[in-house]
Structures are given as structure tokens and as C-alpha cells.
Coordinates of C-alpha atoms in Angstrom, one line a residue:
X1 CA 15.4 28.4 2.1
X2 CA 18.4 28.4 -0.2
X3 CA 18.3 30.5 -3.3
X4 CA 18.5 27.5 -5.6
X5 CA 14.9 26.7 -4.7
X6 CA 13.5 30.1 -5.3
X7 CA 11.6 30.8 -8.5
X8 CA 11.4 28.1 -11.0
X9 CA 15.0 26.9 -10.8
X10 CA 14.3 23.3 -9.8
X11 CA 17.5 21.3 -9.6
X12 CA 18.0 18.5 -12.2
X13 CA 18.3 14.8 -11.4
X14 CA 21.9 13.6 -10.8
X15 CA 23.4 10.6 -12.6
X16 CA 21.9 8.1 -10.1
X17 CA 18.6 9.7 -10.4
X18 CA 18.6 9.6 -14.2
X19 CA 19.6 5.9 -14.2
X20 CA 16.7 5.2 -11.7
X21 CA 14.3 7.1 -14.0
X22 CA 15.5 5.2 -17.0
X23 CA 15.1 1.9 -15.3
X24 CA 11.6 2.7 -14.2
X25 CA 10.8 4.0 -17.8
X26 CA 12.0 0.7 -19.3
X27 CA 9.8 -1.3 -16.9
X28 CA 6.8 0.8 -17.6
X29 CA 7.3 0.4 -21.4
X30 CA 7.8 -3.3 -21.0
X31 CA 4.6 -3.6 -19.0
X32 CA 2.7 -1.5 -21.6
X33 CA 3.9 -3.8 -24.5
X34 CA 2.9 -6.8 -22.5
X35 CA -0.6 -5.3 -21.9
X36 CA -1.0 -4.7 -25.7
X37 CA -0.1 -8.3 -26.2
X38 CA -2.7 -9.4 -23.7
X39 CA -5.3 -7.2 -25.4
X40 CA -4.5 -8.9 -28.8
X41 CA -4.6 -12.4 -27.3
X42 CA -7.3 -12.0 -24.6
X43 CA -7.1 -13.3 -21.1
X44 CA -5.9 -16.7 -22.4
X45 CA -2.5 -15.0 -22.3
X46 CA -2.7 -15.1 -18.5
X47 CA -2.9 -18.1 -16.1
X48 CA -6.5 -17.3 -15.2
X49 CA -9.4 -19.5 -16.2
X50 CA -12.9 -20.3 -15.1
X51 CA -11.6 -21.7 -11.8
X52 CA -9.1 -18.9 -11.0
X53 CA -11.1 -15.8 -12.1
X54 CA -9.1 -13.7 -9.7
X55 CA -5.3 -14.0 -9.6
X56 CA -2.2 -11.8 -9.6
X57 CA -3.9 -8.6 -10.7
X58 CA -6.6 -8.7 -8.0
X59 CA -4.1 -9.9 -5.3
X60 CA -1.9 -6.9 -6.1
X61 CA -4.9 -4.6 -6.2
X62 CA -5.8 -5.6 -2.6
X63 CA -2.2 -5.3 -1.6
X64 CA -1.7 -1.8 -2.9
X65 CA -5.1 -0.6 -1.7
X66 CA -3.9 -1.6 1.8
X67 CA -0.6 0.2 1.3
X68 CA -2.5 3.3 0.2
X69 CA -5.1 3.2 3.0
X70 CA -2.5 2.5 5.7
X71 CA -0.3 5.3 4.5
X72 CA -3.1 7.8 4.5
X73 CA -4.3 6.8 8.0
X74 CA -0.8 7.1 9.4
X75 CA -0.3 10.5 7.8
X76 CA -3.6 11.9 8.8
X77 CA -4.0 10.8 12.5
X78 CA -1.3 13.3 13.7
X79 CA -3.0 16.1 11.7
X80 CA -6.4 15.2 13.2
X81 CA -5.0 15.4 16.8
X82 CA -3.0 18.6 16.1
X83 CA 0.4 16.8 16.7
X84 CA 3.4 18.3 14.9
X85 CA 5.7 15.5 15.9
X86 CA 5.3 13.6 12.6
X87 CA 4.9 16.6 10.3
X88 CA 8.1 15.6 8.5
X89 CA 6.3 12.4 7.3
X90 CA 2.9 13.8 6.4
X91 CA 3.5 14.9 2.8
X92 CA 5.6 11.8 2.1
X93 CA 2.9 9.5 3.5
X94 CA 0.2 11.2 1.4
X95 CA 2.4 11.0 -1.8
X96 CA 2.9 7.3 -1.2
X97 CA -0.8 6.8 -0.6
X98 CA -1.6 8.6 -3.9
X99 CA 0.9 6.5 -5.9
X100 CA -0.3 3.3 -4.4
X101 CA -3.9 4.0 -5.1
X102 CA -3.0 4.8 -8.7
X103 CA -1.2 1.4 -8.9
X104 CA -4.2 -0.4 -7.4
X105 CA -6.7 1.3 -9.7
X106 CA -4.6 0.4 -12.8
X107 CA -4.4 -3.2 -11.7
X108 CA -8.2 -3.5 -12.4
X109 CA -7.8 -2.7 -16.1
X110 CA -5.8 -5.7 -17.2
X111 CA -7.9 -8.0 -15.0
X112 CA -11.1 -6.9 -16.9
X113 CA -9.6 -8.1 -20.2
X114 CA -11.1 -5.3 -22.3
X115 CA -10.7 -1.7 -20.9
X116 CA -14.1 -0.8 -22.4
X117 CA -15.8 -2.9 -19.7
X118 CA -14.9 -0.3 -17.1
X119 CA -17.6 1.9 -18.6
X120 CA -20.2 -0.5 -17.2
X121 CA -19.3 0.8 -13.7
X122 CA -20.4 4.2 -14.8
X123 CA -23.2 3.7 -17.3
X124 CA -25.0 0.8 -15.7
X125 CA -23.9 0.3 -12.1
X126 CA -25.5 -2.4 -10.0
X127 CA -25.4 -0.9 -6.5
X128 CA -26.1 -4.3 -5.0
X129 CA -22.6 -5.3 -5.9
X130 CA -19.7 -4.4 -3.6
X131 CA -17.6 -4.2 -6.8
X132 CA -19.4 -1.0 -7.8
X133 CA -18.9 0.5 -4.4
X134 CA -15.2 -0.4 -4.5
X135 CA -14.7 1.1 -8.0
X136 CA -16.4 4.3 -6.9
X137 CA -14.5 4.7 -3.6
X138 CA -11.2 4.0 -5.4
X139 CA -11.9 6.9 -7.8
X140 CA -13.0 9.3 -5.0
X141 CA -10.1 8.3 -2.8
X142 CA -7.6 8.8 -5.6
X143 CA -8.9 12.3 -6.3
X144 CA -9.1 13.1 -2.6
X145 CA -5.5 12.0 -2.1
X146 CA -4.2 14.3 -4.9
X147 CA -6.2 17.2 -3.4
X148 CA -5.0 16.5 0.1
X149 CA -1.3 16.4 -1.0
X150 CA -1.8 19.7 -2.8
X151 CA -3.4 21.2 0.4
X152 CA -0.4 20.1 2.5
X153 CA 2.2 21.5 0.1
X154 CA 0.7 24.4 -1.8
X155 CA 2.2 27.1 0.5
X156 CA 5.6 25.6 0.1
X157 CA 5.1 25.3 -3.6
X158 CA 4.2 29.0 -3.7
X159 CA 7.3 29.8 -1.7
X160 CA 9.4 27.9 -4.3
X161 CA 7.6 29.8 -7.1
X162 CA 6.3 26.5 -8.5
X163 CA 3.4 26.6 -11.1
X164 CA 1.9 23.7 -9.1
X165 CA 0.8 26.3 -6.5
X166 CA -1.8 27.3 -9.1
X167 CA -1.9 30.9 -8.0
X168 CA -1.8 30.4 -4.3
X169 CA 0.4 32.8 -2.4
X170 CA 2.6 32.1 0.7
X171 CA 1.4 34.1 3.6
X172 CA 1.4 33.5 7.4
X173 CA -2.4 33.8 7.5
X174 CA -2.7 31.4 4.6
X175 CA -0.5 28.8 6.4
X176 CA -2.7 29.2 9.6
X177 CA -5.8 28.7 7.5
X178 CA -4.3 25.6 5.8
X179 CA -3.5 24.1 9.2
X180 CA -7.2 24.2 10.0
X181 CA -8.1 22.9 6.6
X182 CA -5.6 20.1 7.1
X183 CA -7.4 19.1 10.3
X184 CA -10.8 18.8 8.4
X185 CA -9.1 17.0 5.5
X186 CA -7.6 14.5 8.0
X187 CA -11.1 14.1 9.5
X188 CA -12.3 13.0 6.1
X189 CA -9.2 11.0 5.1
X190 CA -9.3 8.6 8.1
X191 CA -12.8 7.3 7.6
X192 CA -12.4 7.4 3.8
X193 CA -9.3 5.2 4.1
X194 CA -11.0 2.8 6.5
X195 CA -14.0 2.6 4.2
X196 CA -11.8 2.0 1.2
X197 CA -10.2 -1.1 2.5
X198 CA -13.3 -2.3 4.4
X199 CA -15.2 -2.4 1.1
X200 CA -12.4 -4.3 -0.4
X201 CA -12.5 -6.8 2.5
X202 CA -16.3 -7.1 2.1
X203 CA -15.9 -8.2 -1.5
X204 CA -14.1 -11.3 -0.1
X205 CA -16.0 -11.6 3.2
X206 CA -19.4 -11.7 1.4
X207 CA -18.5 -14.7 -0.8
X208 CA -20.7 -17.4 0.8
X209 CA -19.4 -20.1 -1.5
X210 CA -15.8 -19.6 -0.3
X211 CA -15.3 -21.0 3.1
X212 CA -11.8 -19.4 3.5
X213 CA -13.3 -15.9 2.7
X214 CA -16.7 -15.9 4.3
X215 CA -16.1 -14.3 7.6
X216 CA -17.1 -11.1 9.4
X217 CA -13.5 -10.5 10.4
X218 CA -12.2 -10.1 6.9
X219 CA -12.7 -6.3 6.8
X220 CA -11.1 -5.7 10.3
X221 CA -8.2 -7.9 9.2
X222 CA -7.8 -5.8 6.0
X223 CA -7.6 -2.6 8.1
X224 CA -4.9 -4.1 10.3
X225 CA -3.0 -5.3 7.2
X226 CA -3.3 -1.8 5.8
X227 CA -1.8 -0.3 9.0
X228 CA 1.0 -2.8 9.1
X229 CA 2.0 -2.5 5.4
X230 CA 1.3 1.2 5.1
X231 CA 3.5 2.1 8.1
X232 CA 6.1 -0.3 7.0
X233 CA 6.3 1.2 3.5
X234 CA 6.4 4.7 4.9
X235 CA 9.3 3.8 7.2
X236 CA 11.3 2.1 4.5
X237 CA 10.7 4.9 2.0
X238 CA 11.5 7.6 4.5
X239 CA 14.8 6.0 5.4
X240 CA 15.7 5.5 1.7
X241 CA 14.7 9.1 0.8
X242 CA 16.8 10.3 3.7
X243 CA 19.8 8.4 2.4
X244 CA 19.6 9.4 -1.3
X245 CA 18.1 12.9 -1.2
X246 CA 18.3 15.9 1.0
X247 CA 15.1 15.0 2.7
X248 CA 15.9 14.5 6.4
X249 CA 14.1 12.1 8.6
X250 CA 14.4 12.8 12.3
X251 CA 16.2 9.7 13.6
X252 CA 14.3 9.7 16.9
X253 CA 11.1 9.1 15.1
X254 CA 12.3 5.7 13.8
X255 CA 12.2 3.7 17.1
X256 CA 8.9 5.4 18.0
X257 CA 7.3 4.4 14.8
X258 CA 8.9 1.0 15.1
X259 CA 7.1 0.6 18.4
X260 CA 3.8 1.5 16.8
X261 CA 4.5 -1.0 14.0
X262 CA 5.1 -3.7 16.6
X263 CA 1.8 -3.0 18.2
X264 CA 0.0 -3.2 14.8
X265 CA 1.8 -6.5 14.0
X266 CA 0.8 -8.0 17.4
X267 CA -2.8 -7.1 17.0
X268 CA -2.9 -8.4 13.5
X269 CA -1.0 -11.7 13.9
X270 CA -1.6 -12.6 17.5
X271 CA -5.2 -11.5 18.0
X272 CA -7.0 -11.2 14.7
X273 CA -5.5 -14.2 13.1
X274 CA -6.3 -16.3 16.2
X275 CA -9.9 -14.9 16.2
X276 CA -10.3 -15.8 12.6
X277 CA -8.7 -19.2 12.5
X278 CA -9.8 -20.7 15.9
X279 CA -13.5 -21.0 15.1
X280 CA -12.7 -22.8 11.8
X281 CA -10.4 -25.2 13.7
X282 CA -13.0 -25.8 16.3
X283 CA -15.8 -26.4 13.8
X284 CA -13.7 -28.9 11.9
X285 CA -12.2 -30.8 14.8
X286 CA -13.7 -31.5 18.3
X287 CA -10.6 -32.9 20.0
X288 CA -8.2 -30.7 21.8
X289 CA -5.0 -31.7 19.8
X290 CA -6.8 -31.7 16.5
X291 CA -8.1 -28.2 17.2
X292 CA -4.7 -27.0 18.4
X293 CA -2.7 -28.5 15.5
X294 CA -5.2 -27.3 12.9
X295 CA -4.9 -23.8 14.3
X296 CA -1.2 -23.7 14.7
X297 CA 0.2 -25.7 11.8
X298 CA -1.7 -23.9 9.0
X299 CA -2.3 -25.4 5.6
X300 CA 0.3 -23.9 3.2
X301 CA 3.7 -22.4 2.9
X302 CA 2.1 -19.0 2.3
X303 CA 0.7 -19.3 5.8
X304 CA 4.1 -19.7 7.4
X305 CA 5.7 -16.9 5.3
X306 CA 2.8 -14.6 6.4
X307 CA 2.7 -15.4 10.1
X308 CA 6.4 -16.2 10.9
X309 CA 8.5 -14.3 8.3
X310 CA 6.0 -11.4 8.2
X311 CA 4.8 -11.5 11.8
X312 CA 6.9 -13.3 14.5
X313 CA 10.4 -12.2 13.2
X314 CA 9.5 -8.5 12.9
X315 CA 7.8 -8.6 16.2
X316 CA 10.9 -10.1 17.8
X317 CA 13.0 -7.3 16.3
X318 CA 10.6 -4.6 17.5
X319 CA 9.7 -5.8 21.0
X320 CA 13.3 -5.4 22.4
X321 CA 13.9 -1.6 23.1
X322 CA 17.7 -1.8 22.6
X323 CA 17.2 -3.5 19.2
X324 CA 14.4 -1.2 18.2
X325 CA 16.7 1.8 18.6
X326 CA 18.7 0.6 15.6
X327 CA 17.5 1.9 12.2
X328 CA 18.5 -1.3 10.5
X329 CA 16.3 -3.4 12.8
X330 CA 13.2 -1.2 12.2
X331 CA 13.8 -1.2 8.4
X332 CA 14.3 -5.0 8.4
X333 CA 11.1 -5.5 10.4
X334 CA 9.2 -3.2 8.1
X335 CA 10.4 -5.0 5.0
X336 CA 9.5 -8.4 6.5
X337 CA 6.1 -7.1 7.6
X338 CA 5.4 -5.9 4.0
X339 CA 6.5 -9.2 2.6
X340 CA 4.3 -11.0 5.1
X341 CA 1.3 -8.9 4.1
X342 CA 2.0 -9.6 0.4
X343 CA 2.0 -13.4 1.1
X344 CA -1.1 -13.1 3.2
X345 CA -2.7 -11.7 0.0
X346 CA -1.3 -14.7 -2.0
X347 CA -2.7 -17.0 0.7
X348 CA -6.1 -15.3 0.5
X349 CA -6.4 -15.2 -3.3
X350 CA -4.3 -18.1 -4.6
X351 CA -5.5 -20.7 -2.0
X352 CA -9.1 -19.3 -2.0
X353 CA -9.7 -20.9 -5.4
X354 CA -7.9 -24.2 -4.8
X355 CA -10.9 -25.9 -3.2
X356 CA -13.7 -26.0 -5.7
X357 CA -17.4 -25.9 -4.8
X358 CA -17.9 -29.0 -7.1
X359 CA -15.6 -31.9 -6.1
X360 CA -17.4 -34.7 -7.9
X361 CA -16.1 -35.7 -11.4
X362 CA -15.8 -34.3 -13.9
X363 CA -15.6 -31.1 -11.8
X364 CA -15.4 -27.6 -13.4
X365 CA -14.3 -26.7 -16.8
X366 CA -11.2 -24.5 -17.0
X367 CA -12.6 -22.7 -20.0
X368 CA -9.5 -23.5 -22.0
X369 CA -9.7 -25.3 -25.4
X370 CA -9.1 -29.0 -25.7
X371 CA -5.6 -29.5 -27.3
X372 CA -5.6 -33.3 -27.5
X373 CA -2.7 -35.5 -26.3
X374 CA -4.4 -36.3 -23.1
X375 CA -5.4 -32.7 -22.3
X376 CA -8.3 -32.4 -19.9
X377 CA -10.5 -29.3 -19.8
X378 CA -12.1 -30.4 -16.5
X379 CA -10.7 -30.1 -13.0
X380 CA -11.7 -30.7 -9.4
X381 CA -8.7 -28.8 -7.9
X382 CA -7.8 -25.3 -8.8
X383 CA -4.2 -24.7 -10.1
X384 CA -2.8 -21.3 -11.1
X385 CA 0.6 -20.0 -12.1
X386 CA 1.1 -16.4 -13.3
X387 CA 2.4 -16.1 -16.8
X388 CA 5.2 -13.8 -18.0
X389 CA 2.6 -11.5 -19.4
X390 CA 1.0 -11.0 -16.1
X391 CA 4.3 -10.5 -14.3
X392 CA 5.5 -7.9 -16.9
X393 CA 2.2 -5.9 -16.7
X394 CA 2.2 -6.0 -12.9
X395 CA 5.9 -4.9 -12.7
X396 CA 5.2 -2.1 -15.2
X397 CA 2.3 -0.7 -13.2
X398 CA 4.3 -0.9 -10.0
X399 CA 7.2 0.9 -11.7
X400 CA 4.7 3.6 -12.7
X401 CA 3.9 4.0 -9.0
X402 CA 7.5 4.3 -8.2
X403 CA 7.9 6.9 -11.0
X404 CA 5.1 9.0 -9.5
X405 CA 6.9 8.9 -6.1
X406 CA 10.2 9.8 -7.7
X407 CA 8.8 12.7 -9.7
X408 CA 6.8 13.8 -6.7
X409 CA 10.0 14.0 -4.6
X410 CA 11.6 16.2 -7.2
X411 CA 8.8 18.7 -7.7
X412 CA 6.8 18.6 -4.4
X413 CA 8.4 19.8 -1.1
X414 CA 8.3 17.0 1.4
X415 CA 9.2 19.2 4.4
X416 CA 7.9 22.7 5.3
X417 CA 9.8 25.3 3.3
X418 CA 12.0 22.9 1.4
X419 CA 12.3 20.9 -1.8
X420 CA 14.2 17.7 -2.2
X421 CA 17.5 17.3 -4.2
X422 CA 18.6 13.9 -5.6
X423 CA 22.2 14.0 -4.6
X424 CA 24.2 13.4 -1.4
X425 CA 23.9 16.0 1.3
X426 CA 27.0 18.0 2.2
X427 CA 26.3 18.3 5.9
X428 CA 25.7 15.4 8.4
X429 CA 22.1 14.5 9.3
X430 CA 20.7 15.8 12.6
X431 CA 17.4 15.2 14.2
X432 CA 16.4 18.8 13.9
X433 CA 17.9 19.9 10.6
X434 CA 15.7 20.5 7.6
X435 CA 16.5 19.8 4.0
X436 CA 18.1 21.9 1.4
X437 CA 19.7 24.7 3.4
X438 CA 16.8 25.2 5.7
X439 CA 17.5 26.6 9.2
X440 CA 17.7 24.3 12.1
X441 CA 14.6 24.2 14.3
X442 CA 14.5 22.8 17.8
X443 CA 11.7 20.6 18.9
X444 CA 10.3 23.1 21.4
X445 CA 10.4 25.8 18.7
X446 CA 8.1 23.6 16.6
X447 CA 5.8 23.0 19.5
X448 CA 6.5 19.3 19.5
X449 CA 5.6 17.3 22.6

């Protein structure tokens, strides 16, 4: 370890880092101001009404819960099976998982309208509601993620002399003990992450009145979405952090993880989507072509973005070994996969309210006041467009998550024995080199397969 990382002398952000922090701070502040405006005006400042009671906030809640759960699973599985091959990604994956669950949890607050309503989950919970279980597991999961990250990094924090070590000392016996504790933490993290997103899926899957949601496959599909998006985010972030900091991503891991991502996408898009949509197509149409066209064509642009842009194209990039060896191909596939999962959430939430349970006139009241000039407070088809207030609040919360990751990269070592500096490295990247002046370690020295 280089001397600049000893003691409390943590390097400062460079010019690019300060600009990035400033941009994130501005977005967070803008989101906070927009939230104060929504508090003063009520939920009428949003595009939601009695028809669309869930919209952008809940869609992003589901999306970031998936990112968090997937990231934690991907980071924990190697720990559980005592594999050191992906050690360089473990801390980064847990940091991303923690930031994403913070974003997801904060998305609930503006959706409730009044923050005081959140006390109802604590003071008078109705355990028959999956919403209560989801709230509880989000809180437990967030606290666990923070503790898990500290467990993985506390010896390195102690080595750096960081106060975040909270009195822990760096000893060889302590590191051996922490490796055993990391195994048990991973044994808890994997089912906890699965439970987190399964409960979120059951919130949708138990809605009997919503034909697009009522399905026993919603929870398994949510888990596969989490694996696809979580691994995609981890890959993209690792490549970016490798480029702009002294964190070093072993390049040989990129095609290997791309192969795993391809398998996840194939299971999700090819198998689970078919298993979910084919029964609906069969139940609605009893002729071969009608069933086939209903199954293949889909019913919205969101469907095509989800399955083709976020599924078929990434799969095509990852299925060819020679293409998969290229970092740009894996990163492109990861970005497209994340975009696809995002639009699957849009498809799930935004189209889920389009078809109302009451189709006869006058329909369902939107809950908005009558303004005259031909305005109609009744509707038989759901229509929703997010307002600028919703967009600003959402972007502000997401920027806060990015800020957590950025600050975490500064003060928390992402690789054993090393911190991360936010300036260009002076030496070329190698697969075995470690960041910030660390000594080079060969794969067989680390016990990697």
C-alpha cells in the first residue's frame, strides 16, 4: 500500500470529480425543491389520479429494488462458494446494492404524498398486506447491506487508518475470521435479496383485478430481472470506475461475466416471458395463428423495447465468443439490458392501469376537479404522463444514489488493501495489478481457479 493511503490522509477529488459532485448536488437540490413544491400542492402536482394510483415513483421503486437485489446476489454467490475469482467486484457490488436500495426506499416517500403516512407501517401495520412486508424487508435489507459492506471492508479501512473502521484492527487472524463471517453473511444475503424482490413481485402478482399482473410467474420474473439488471449495472459501473479511478477491473472477468449475463437474459426473455405470455394468448385465442401472433407481436412499444432492444440485441452481442471478448460489446449489452428492464417496468406499471375494471359509461372518476370548457372527470381508459415535478424528484433521488456511490468510492476501499483515487492512473492496466500502488498478485497466488 502506498504511503498516501496510510493514516487519515485521504486524497482529495480532482477537477473532474468536483464537477461530478457539483452536478449531482445540483440535481439533488432540484429534486428536493420539487418535492417541497409537491408537498405544498399535494399529489395533484403529479400525473397520478384515481385511475393511475401507481406511476413513475413505484415503477422506479421496483426498478431499483431489482438493481439492488441483483447486485447483492451477484456479489454474494462467490463468497458463499468460497471463490476468490470475483473478489475485486464484491465490495463494489455491495456498495451499488446499498445505494440502489436507498434510492428505492426514498421513492416511496413522494408516492405517499405526506411523509407522515409512513408511520402507519410502524404504528399500525396490517400484516395481511404485502405492502407492510415489503416496507419491512426494504428497511432490514438496507441495514443489512450497510453492515455487509462494512464487514467486507473494515480490515482495509483499519489498514488505511480510517475512522470508519470503528476501532477494528487489521490482523491476519482478523482477516481469516472475517472471511468466515463473509460466508455466513452471504448465506443470509442471497435469500434476503430473493425475498426482497419476490415480495415486490407478489404485490403485483396478487392483484386479482389486474389481468396483466395476476400471475404466479411475476415473482420469478422479478428475480430474473434483478439478476439481469444487477449484473448489467455492476459491469457498467466497474468499467467506468476502472476508467476514471485507480480501481482496476481484471479484464479477463468481463467476457466471463458477459457470458453469465447472456444466460440470464436468455432465461428471462426466451423462457420466462414465453411461459408468462403463452397461456394468456392461448386463453384469448383458440386458432393457431391468432395465438402465435398474439404471443409474438405484443401490445405496445414498451413490449418491443423490452424484448428486442433489451433482450434480443444484447443476447446477439453476448452469444458470439469473439464479440463477447470485447469490453465495448459487453458494456453495450449491459446498458441495453438495463434499458430493457426499465421499459419492462414501464410496461408493467404504465400499461397495467390502462384497461379499467369498469368499461361501461361513465367509467371511473379521475379524482381531478371539474374545470369546465368540456372537461370530463370520468374516463374508461387510463391515461398517464409524468409531470416535471415527478421527473425532477425522481432524478434528484437517483442523483443521491449516485452521490452515495461516488463518496463510497472515495472513502471505502473497493479492493483488498487499497483505496480509490479519482484521477488517471500513471501505469497501464493489467489483469493482476491492484489499485493505488498495491503489489502485483498472480492468480495462483490468490488461490483463484
